[in-house]
Amino acid sequence: MTFDSLGLSAGLLRAVADQGYTEPTPIQQQAIPAVLQGQDLLASAQTGTGKTASFTLPLLQRLTSASGNGRRTPRALILTPTRELAAQVGDSVKTYGKYLPLRTAIVYGGVKIGPQFKQLRQGVDILIATPGRLLDHVNQRTVDLSHVEILVLDECDRMLDMGFIHDIRKIMGLLPETRQTLMFSATFSRPIQQLASTLLNNPVQIEVAPRNTTAERVEQVVHPVDRHRKRELLSHMIGFHNWEQVLVFTRTKHGANRLAEQLAKDGLRTAAIHGNKTQAARAKALQDFKSGRVRVLVATDVASRGIDIDQLPYVVNFELPNVAEDYVHRIGRTGRAGNEGRAVSLISDDELHLLSKIERMLKQPLDRDIVPGYEPSFDMKAKPVEPVEKPRRRSGRRPSGAPSRGGAKPVAHAGAQSYGQRQAAPKKRVQSA
Ligand code: AMP
């Protein structure tokens, strides 16, 4: 299938071609025709599936084909949970809409509100916003939402997780009742379905597999290590394997700061990105990471949402997330756009229960690999994956080198044995749910 067959206009096809896209992704194939027809949408799709273009392209087309309202108030509103995602969606809207005469504004907190007033006053067709800052504008009467024709709720599950439900409901009350609404969420949890039932009108439902389960797979490995040696092991791995661009996850903002400071002391160019940083500091850290000035970016889960860096080769879980689904979001940062990625988790004994939760969710055990010189003092007791479904009978042989179920597999202490050599054992790819 090509983009031409989806019914997009020449200006949009040109912008898509400029990006080098040749084929629409599965979510684009399904969502674009439905949105062009004016239908509501409930789509389950994660970052990395091409979901942004799946709503942006038809939205742009609908705004250009229908006559404007003659006013200068937003005709499309896109809500996102985080500033980073708002900025990235804004970039996509500008990229895909570059040949169209539409005006875009992005408003989010953490930056001065003055320039946003000015931009809104100049007139906006498409407004991309985080809920809190949007309501600030509503309160100051600097934005009028009463002529919104299309509403997009991006990463809805995350908006609910972050406690935005009241803000969302308030915003809904300011929009016209007759409008097109598109909801995107990584999961169809009960709260999402409830929200959908109140916001959507006979929606088309689309569910696409996360890209990791189909197009790409992320190679995942767990390194058991004592907690107090994690930082040392991380520095060792980055240096030893010459990793040039590593995204490292910690559980807390404080932990992210501390780790970034320690890695910097180890001589690694490091930056941290989390909710307590100013927007300018977050944008700079991300930019420096993308450009290669910073080699290690330490992030918390919320701050990492929406980070879109193609070809990010390594993601490290310095600490496992409390919520198993966040593991999938984290490792989804690697192995994108046709590239293979590697997700490494450093696990101390206090995290074994989190590891089992993740393995239960993945319905697969993850490979354990003890790094020579960093043997843990605890016992990686067999952590059987509790079957969620009927256990499938395993046929065929276990690849040599793969660990027995859940048990730690010490790698022979081979002195200068290289990572490459260790990797040379048949690779075990684990689908990331
Ligand atoms: P998203 O899921 O919207 O975060 O998009 C993930 C990445 O896929 C972004 O870097 C997009 O630029 C890229 N992308 C979107 N659509 C396509 C396509 N049809 N072909 C190739 N890459 C795409």
Coordinates of C-alpha atoms and ligand atoms in Angstrom, one line a residue:
M1 CA 0.0 0.0 0.0
T2 CA 1.2 3.5 -0.7
F3 CA 0.2 6.9 0.8
D4 CA -1.4 7.9 -2.6
S5 CA -4.0 5.2 -2.2
L6 CA -5.2 6.7 1.2
G7 CA -6.8 9.7 -0.4
L8 CA -4.3 12.4 0.9
S9 CA -3.9 15.7 -0.9
A10 CA -0.8 16.6 -3.0
G11 CA 0.7 18.9 -0.4
L12 CA 0.6 16.2 2.3
L13 CA 1.9 13.5 -0.1
R14 CA 4.8 15.8 -0.9
A15 CA 5.6 16.4 2.8
V16 CA 5.4 12.7 3.5
A17 CA 7.8 12.0 0.5
D18 CA 10.2 14.6 1.9
Q19 CA 10.4 12.6 5.0
G20 CA 11.3 9.5 3.0
Y21 CA 8.3 7.4 4.0
T22 CA 7.4 5.0 1.3
E23 CA 4.7 3.0 2.9
P24 CA 2.1 3.8 5.5
T25 CA 2.5 1.9 8.8
P26 CA -0.4 -0.4 9.9
I27 CA -2.0 2.3 12.1
Q28 CA -1.7 4.9 9.3
Q29 CA -3.4 2.5 6.9
Q30 CA -6.3 2.0 9.2
A31 CA -6.7 5.4 10.8
I32 CA -6.1 7.8 7.9
P33 CA -9.2 6.8 5.8
A34 CA -11.5 6.7 8.9
V35 CA -10.4 10.1 10.1
L36 CA -10.7 11.5 6.5
Q37 CA -14.3 10.3 6.6
G38 CA -14.9 12.3 9.7
Q39 CA -15.3 9.3 12.1
D40 CA -14.4 9.2 15.7
L41 CA -11.5 6.9 16.6
L42 CA -10.3 4.9 19.5
A43 CA -6.8 3.6 18.7
S44 CA -4.5 1.5 20.8
A45 CA -1.0 2.3 19.5
Q46 CA 2.2 3.0 21.2
T47 CA 4.9 5.5 20.3
G48 CA 7.0 4.1 17.5
T49 CA 4.0 2.8 15.4
G50 CA 3.7 6.0 13.4
K51 CA 0.6 7.1 15.3
T52 CA 1.4 10.8 15.2
A53 CA 1.3 10.9 11.4
S54 CA -1.8 8.7 11.5
F55 CA -3.8 11.5 13.1
T56 CA -1.9 14.5 11.9
L57 CA -2.1 13.8 8.2
P58 CA -5.9 13.4 7.9
L59 CA -6.4 16.2 10.5
L60 CA -4.4 18.6 8.3
Q61 CA -6.4 17.5 5.2
R62 CA -9.8 18.0 6.9
L63 CA -8.8 21.5 8.1
T64 CA -7.7 22.5 4.6
S65 CA -10.6 21.0 2.7
A66 CA -13.3 22.4 5.0
S67 CA -13.5 26.2 4.9
G68 CA -12.2 27.9 8.0
N69 CA -14.5 29.5 10.6
G70 CA -13.3 33.0 9.6
R71 CA -12.2 33.5 13.1
R72 CA -8.7 33.0 14.4
T73 CA -9.5 30.5 17.1
P74 CA -8.3 26.9 17.1
R75 CA -10.1 24.4 14.8
A76 CA -8.1 21.5 16.0
L77 CA -6.9 20.8 19.5
I78 CA -4.3 18.1 20.3
L79 CA -3.8 17.3 24.0
T80 CA -0.7 15.5 25.2
P81 CA 0.4 14.5 28.7
T82 CA 3.9 15.9 28.6
R83 CA 5.8 18.9 27.3
E84 CA 8.2 16.8 25.3
L85 CA 5.4 15.0 23.6
A86 CA 3.6 18.4 22.9
A87 CA 6.8 19.7 21.3
Q88 CA 7.3 16.6 19.3
V89 CA 3.7 16.4 18.0
G90 CA 4.1 20.1 17.2
D91 CA 7.2 19.4 15.1
S92 CA 5.3 16.7 13.3
V93 CA 2.3 19.0 12.6
K94 CA 4.7 21.6 11.2
T95 CA 6.7 18.9 9.2
Y96 CA 3.6 17.4 7.6
G97 CA 1.8 20.7 7.2
K98 CA 4.7 22.6 5.6
Y99 CA 3.0 23.0 2.3
L100 CA -0.4 24.0 3.8
P101 CA -1.5 27.5 4.9
L102 CA -2.3 26.5 8.5
R103 CA -1.0 28.1 11.7
T104 CA 0.1 26.0 14.6
A105 CA 0.8 26.9 18.2
I106 CA 2.2 24.7 21.0
V107 CA 1.5 25.6 24.6
Y108 CA 2.9 23.9 27.7
G109 CA 4.0 24.8 31.1
G110 CA 7.5 25.4 32.5
V111 CA 8.1 28.3 30.1
K112 CA 6.9 31.9 30.1
I113 CA 3.3 32.3 29.2
G114 CA 3.8 35.8 27.6
P115 CA 5.0 34.6 24.2
Q116 CA 2.2 32.1 24.1
F117 CA -0.4 34.9 24.6
K118 CA 1.2 36.7 21.7
Q119 CA 1.1 33.6 19.4
L120 CA -2.5 32.8 20.3
R121 CA -3.5 36.4 19.6
Q122 CA -2.1 36.2 16.1
G123 CA -4.5 33.4 15.3
V124 CA -4.1 29.6 15.4
D125 CA -5.7 26.8 13.4
I126 CA -4.1 23.9 15.3
L127 CA -3.3 24.1 19.0
I128 CA -1.1 21.5 20.7
A129 CA -1.2 21.7 24.4
T130 CA -0.7 20.0 27.8
P131 CA -3.9 20.2 29.9
G132 CA -2.6 22.4 32.8
R133 CA -1.2 25.2 30.7
L134 CA -4.2 25.1 28.4
L135 CA -6.5 25.7 31.3
D136 CA -4.2 28.6 32.4
H137 CA -4.9 30.2 29.0
V138 CA -8.6 29.5 29.3
N139 CA -8.7 31.2 32.7
Q140 CA -6.8 34.2 31.3
R141 CA -9.2 34.2 28.4
T142 CA -6.3 34.0 25.9
V143 CA -7.8 31.1 24.1
D144 CA -11.3 30.3 22.9
L145 CA -12.0 26.6 22.4
S146 CA -15.6 27.0 21.3
H147 CA -14.9 26.4 17.6
V148 CA -12.8 23.3 17.8
E149 CA -13.8 20.8 15.1
I150 CA -11.3 18.1 15.8
L151 CA -10.0 17.0 19.2
V152 CA -7.1 14.5 19.6
L153 CA -6.2 13.0 23.0
D154 CA -2.7 11.6 22.6
E155 CA -1.3 9.0 25.0
C156 CA -4.6 9.1 26.9
D157 CA -3.6 6.3 29.3
R158 CA -0.6 8.4 30.4
M159 CA -2.8 11.5 30.9
L160 CA -5.0 9.5 33.2
D161 CA -2.0 8.1 35.1
M162 CA -0.7 11.6 35.6
G163 CA -4.0 12.7 37.1
F164 CA -5.3 14.9 34.3
I165 CA -8.8 13.5 34.2
H166 CA -10.4 16.5 35.9
D167 CA -8.5 18.9 33.6
I168 CA -9.6 16.8 30.6
R169 CA -13.2 16.9 31.7
K170 CA -13.0 20.7 32.2
I171 CA -11.6 21.1 28.7
M172 CA -14.3 18.9 27.2
G173 CA -16.9 21.2 28.7
L174 CA -15.5 24.1 26.7
L175 CA -15.6 22.3 23.3
P176 CA -18.5 22.2 20.9
E177 CA -20.6 19.0 21.3
T178 CA -20.5 18.3 17.6
R179 CA -16.9 17.6 16.8
Q180 CA -14.6 14.8 15.7
T181 CA -12.7 13.1 18.5
L182 CA -9.7 10.9 18.2
M183 CA -8.3 9.0 21.2
F184 CA -5.0 7.3 21.3
S185 CA -3.8 5.1 24.1
A186 CA -1.2 2.4 24.6
T187 CA -3.8 0.3 26.4
F188 CA -7.6 -0.1 26.4
S189 CA -7.9 -0.2 30.2
R190 CA -11.3 0.1 31.9
P191 CA -10.8 3.8 32.7
I192 CA -9.8 4.4 29.1
Q193 CA -12.9 2.6 27.9
Q194 CA -15.1 4.6 30.3
L195 CA -13.6 7.9 29.1
A196 CA -14.1 6.7 25.5
S197 CA -17.7 5.9 26.1
T198 CA -18.4 9.4 27.2
L199 CA -16.3 11.2 24.6
L200 CA -16.6 9.3 21.4
N201 CA -19.5 8.8 19.1
N202 CA -19.7 5.4 17.4
P203 CA -15.9 5.3 17.1
V204 CA -13.9 3.1 14.7
Q205 CA -11.6 1.0 16.9
I206 CA -8.1 0.2 15.9
E207 CA -5.6 -1.9 17.7
V208 CA -2.2 -2.3 16.3
A209 CA 0.6 -4.4 17.8
P210 CA 3.4 -2.4 19.3
R211 CA 6.1 -2.1 16.7
N212 CA 8.4 -4.1 18.7
T213 CA 6.4 -7.3 18.4
T214 CA 6.4 -7.1 14.6
A215 CA 8.8 -4.9 12.7
E216 CA 11.5 -4.8 15.3
R217 CA 12.5 -6.8 18.2
V218 CA 14.6 -5.6 21.1
E219 CA 17.2 -7.9 22.5
Q220 CA 16.8 -7.8 26.2
V221 CA 19.2 -8.9 28.9
V222 CA 19.2 -8.8 32.7
H223 CA 22.5 -8.3 34.6
P224 CA 22.1 -9.3 38.3
V225 CA 24.4 -7.0 40.3
D226 CA 24.6 -5.7 43.9
R227 CA 22.9 -2.3 44.2
H228 CA 25.9 -0.5 45.4
R229 CA 27.9 -1.6 42.3
K230 CA 25.3 -0.7 39.7
R231 CA 26.9 2.7 38.8
E232 CA 30.3 1.2 38.5
L233 CA 29.0 -1.6 36.3
L234 CA 27.2 0.9 34.1
S235 CA 30.3 3.1 33.6
H236 CA 32.3 -0.1 32.9
M237 CA 29.8 -1.2 30.2
I238 CA 29.5 2.1 28.5
G239 CA 33.3 2.4 28.4
F240 CA 34.1 -1.2 27.6
H241 CA 31.6 -1.5 24.8
N242 CA 32.1 2.0 23.6
W243 CA 28.4 2.8 23.7
E244 CA 28.0 6.3 22.3
Q245 CA 24.3 7.0 22.9
V246 CA 22.7 5.5 26.0
L247 CA 19.4 6.3 27.5
V248 CA 19.4 5.3 31.2
F249 CA 16.3 5.0 33.3
T250 CA 16.0 5.7 37.0
R251 CA 12.9 5.5 39.2
T252 CA 13.2 8.9 40.9
K253 CA 14.2 12.5 39.9
H254 CA 16.7 12.5 42.8
G255 CA 18.1 9.2 41.6
A256 CA 18.5 10.6 38.1
N257 CA 20.4 13.6 39.3
R258 CA 22.6 11.6 41.5
L259 CA 23.5 9.1 38.8
A260 CA 24.1 11.8 36.3
E261 CA 26.5 13.5 38.7
Q262 CA 28.3 10.3 39.4
L263 CA 28.7 9.3 35.7
A264 CA 30.0 12.8 35.0
K265 CA 32.6 12.2 37.7
D266 CA 33.5 9.0 35.8
G267 CA 34.3 11.2 32.8
L268 CA 31.1 10.4 30.8
R269 CA 29.3 13.3 29.2
T270 CA 25.9 13.0 30.9
A271 CA 22.7 14.9 31.3
A272 CA 19.6 14.3 33.3
I273 CA 16.0 14.9 32.2
H274 CA 13.1 14.8 34.7
G275 CA 10.0 16.8 35.8
N276 CA 11.9 19.1 38.2
K277 CA 14.1 20.5 35.4
T278 CA 13.0 23.6 33.6
Q279 CA 11.6 23.2 30.1
A280 CA 14.7 24.9 28.7
A281 CA 17.0 22.5 30.6
R282 CA 15.0 19.5 29.4
A283 CA 15.0 20.7 25.8
K284 CA 18.8 21.4 25.9
A285 CA 19.6 18.0 27.4
L286 CA 17.5 16.2 24.7
Q287 CA 19.1 18.3 22.0
D288 CA 22.6 17.6 23.3
F289 CA 21.8 13.9 23.5
K290 CA 20.5 13.8 20.0
S291 CA 23.5 15.7 18.6
G292 CA 26.0 13.5 20.4
R293 CA 27.3 16.2 22.7
V294 CA 25.9 14.2 25.6
R295 CA 26.7 10.5 25.6
V296 CA 24.4 9.4 28.5
L297 CA 21.0 10.7 29.1
V298 CA 19.5 9.7 32.5
A299 CA 15.7 10.0 32.6
T300 CA 12.7 9.2 34.7
D301 CA 9.7 7.5 33.1
V302 CA 7.5 10.6 32.8
A303 CA 10.2 12.7 31.3
S304 CA 11.1 10.1 28.7
R305 CA 7.6 9.9 27.3
G306 CA 7.6 11.0 23.8
I307 CA 11.4 11.0 23.4
D308 CA 11.7 10.1 19.7
I309 CA 15.2 9.4 18.7
D310 CA 15.6 7.1 15.7
Q311 CA 18.3 4.5 15.9
L312 CA 18.8 4.7 19.7
P313 CA 20.9 1.6 20.1
Y314 CA 20.9 1.1 23.9
V315 CA 18.4 1.6 26.7
V316 CA 19.6 0.7 30.3
N317 CA 17.2 0.2 33.2
F318 CA 19.4 1.3 36.0
E319 CA 16.4 0.5 38.2
L320 CA 13.3 -1.4 37.1
P321 CA 10.0 0.6 37.0
N322 CA 7.4 -0.1 39.6
V323 CA 4.8 -0.5 36.8
A324 CA 5.5 -3.4 34.5
E325 CA 4.0 -1.6 31.5
D326 CA 6.6 1.2 31.9
Y327 CA 9.2 -1.4 31.1
V328 CA 7.7 -1.8 27.6
H329 CA 7.5 1.9 27.1
R330 CA 11.2 2.2 28.2
I331 CA 12.5 -0.4 25.9
G332 CA 10.3 0.9 23.1
R333 CA 12.8 3.8 22.9
T334 CA 15.3 1.5 21.2
G335 CA 14.9 -0.7 18.2
R336 CA 12.9 1.9 16.3
A337 CA 12.4 2.6 12.6
G338 CA 13.8 -0.7 11.5
N339 CA 16.8 -0.8 13.7
E340 CA 17.7 -3.4 16.2
G341 CA 18.1 -2.3 19.8
R342 CA 19.4 -3.7 23.0
A343 CA 17.7 -3.2 26.4
V344 CA 19.9 -3.9 29.4
S345 CA 18.5 -4.1 33.0
L346 CA 20.7 -4.0 36.1
I347 CA 18.9 -5.9 38.8
S348 CA 19.6 -5.9 42.5
D349 CA 18.0 -8.3 44.9
D350 CA 15.4 -5.8 46.0
E351 CA 14.1 -5.7 42.4
L352 CA 13.5 -9.4 41.8
H353 CA 9.8 -9.1 42.5
L354 CA 9.6 -6.3 39.9
L355 CA 11.5 -8.5 37.4
S356 CA 8.9 -11.3 37.9
K357 CA 6.1 -8.9 37.4
I358 CA 7.7 -7.8 34.1
E359 CA 8.3 -11.4 33.0
R360 CA 4.7 -12.3 33.8
M361 CA 3.5 -9.5 31.6
L362 CA 5.8 -10.4 28.8
K363 CA 4.9 -14.1 29.3
Q364 CA 8.6 -14.8 28.9
P365 CA 11.6 -15.1 31.1
L366 CA 14.5 -12.7 30.3
D367 CA 18.0 -13.9 29.9
R368 CA 20.2 -13.4 32.9
D369 CA 23.9 -12.7 32.3
I370 CA 26.3 -12.1 35.1
V371 CA 29.1 -9.7 34.1
P372 CA 32.5 -11.1 35.1
G373 CA 33.9 -9.0 38.0
Y374 CA 30.4 -7.9 39.0
E375 CA 29.0 -11.1 40.4
P376 CA 26.1 -10.4 42.8
S377 CA 26.3 -11.4 46.4
F378 CA 22.7 -12.6 46.3
D379 CA 21.2 -15.7 44.9
M380 CA 19.2 -15.2 41.7
K381 CA 16.8 -17.9 42.9
A382 CA 14.8 -19.5 40.1
K383 CA 12.0 -17.1 39.4
P384 CA 9.6 -19.2 37.5
V385 CA 7.3 -17.2 35.3
E386 CA 3.8 -18.0 36.6
P387 CA 1.8 -19.1 33.6
V388 CA -0.9 -16.6 32.8
E389 CA -2.3 -18.7 30.1
K390 CA -2.2 -22.5 29.6
P391 CA 1.5 -23.3 29.6
R392 CA 2.6 -24.0 26.1
R393 CA 4.6 -27.0 25.6
R394 CA 8.1 -26.0 24.5
S395 CA 9.1 -27.8 21.4
G396 CA 12.6 -27.9 20.1
R397 CA 15.7 -27.3 21.9
R398 CA 16.6 -24.4 24.1
P399 CA 19.3 -22.4 22.3
S400 CA 22.6 -23.2 23.7
G401 CA 23.7 -20.4 25.9
A402 CA 20.2 -19.5 26.9
P403 CA 19.7 -19.8 30.6
S404 CA 17.6 -22.4 32.2
R405 CA 14.3 -21.0 33.2
G406 CA 14.8 -17.9 35.2
G407 CA 18.1 -19.0 36.7
A408 CA 21.2 -16.9 36.7
K409 CA 23.7 -18.0 34.1
P410 CA 27.2 -17.0 35.2
V411 CA 29.3 -16.3 32.3
A412 CA 32.7 -17.9 32.7
H413 CA 35.1 -15.4 34.0
A414 CA 37.0 -15.0 30.8
G415 CA 39.1 -12.0 31.5
A416 CA 39.1 -10.1 28.2
Q417 CA 36.1 -11.9 26.8
S418 CA 34.4 -9.3 24.8
Y419 CA 30.7 -8.4 24.8
G420 CA 30.7 -9.4 21.1
Q421 CA 31.8 -12.8 22.0
R422 CA 29.2 -13.2 24.6
Q423 CA 26.7 -12.0 22.2
A424 CA 27.8 -14.5 19.7
A425 CA 25.8 -17.2 21.5
P426 CA 22.5 -17.7 19.6
K427 CA 20.5 -14.6 20.3
K428 CA 17.3 -15.0 22.2
R429 CA 14.9 -12.4 21.2
V430 CA 12.1 -11.7 23.5
Q431 CA 9.0 -10.0 22.2
S432 CA 8.2 -6.9 24.2
A433 CA 4.5 -7.6 24.5
Ligands
AMP1 P1 5.3 7.9 16.3 O1 4.7 6.5 16.6 O2 4.3 8.8 15.8 O3 6.1 8.4 17.5 O4 6.4 7.7 15.1 C1 7.6 7.0 15.3 C2 8.6 7.3 14.2 O5 8.2 6.7 12.9 C3 8.8 8.7 13.9 O6 10.2 9.0 13.9 C4 8.3 9.0 12.6 O7 9.0 10.0 11.9 C5 8.4 7.6 11.9 N1 7.4 7.3 10.9 C6 6.1 7.7 10.9 N2 5.4 7.2 9.8 C7 6.3 6.5 9.1 C8 6.3 5.8 7.9 N3 5.1 5.6 7.2 N4 7.4 5.2 7.4 C9 8.6 5.4 8.1 N5 8.7 6.0 9.3 C10 7.6 6.6 9.8

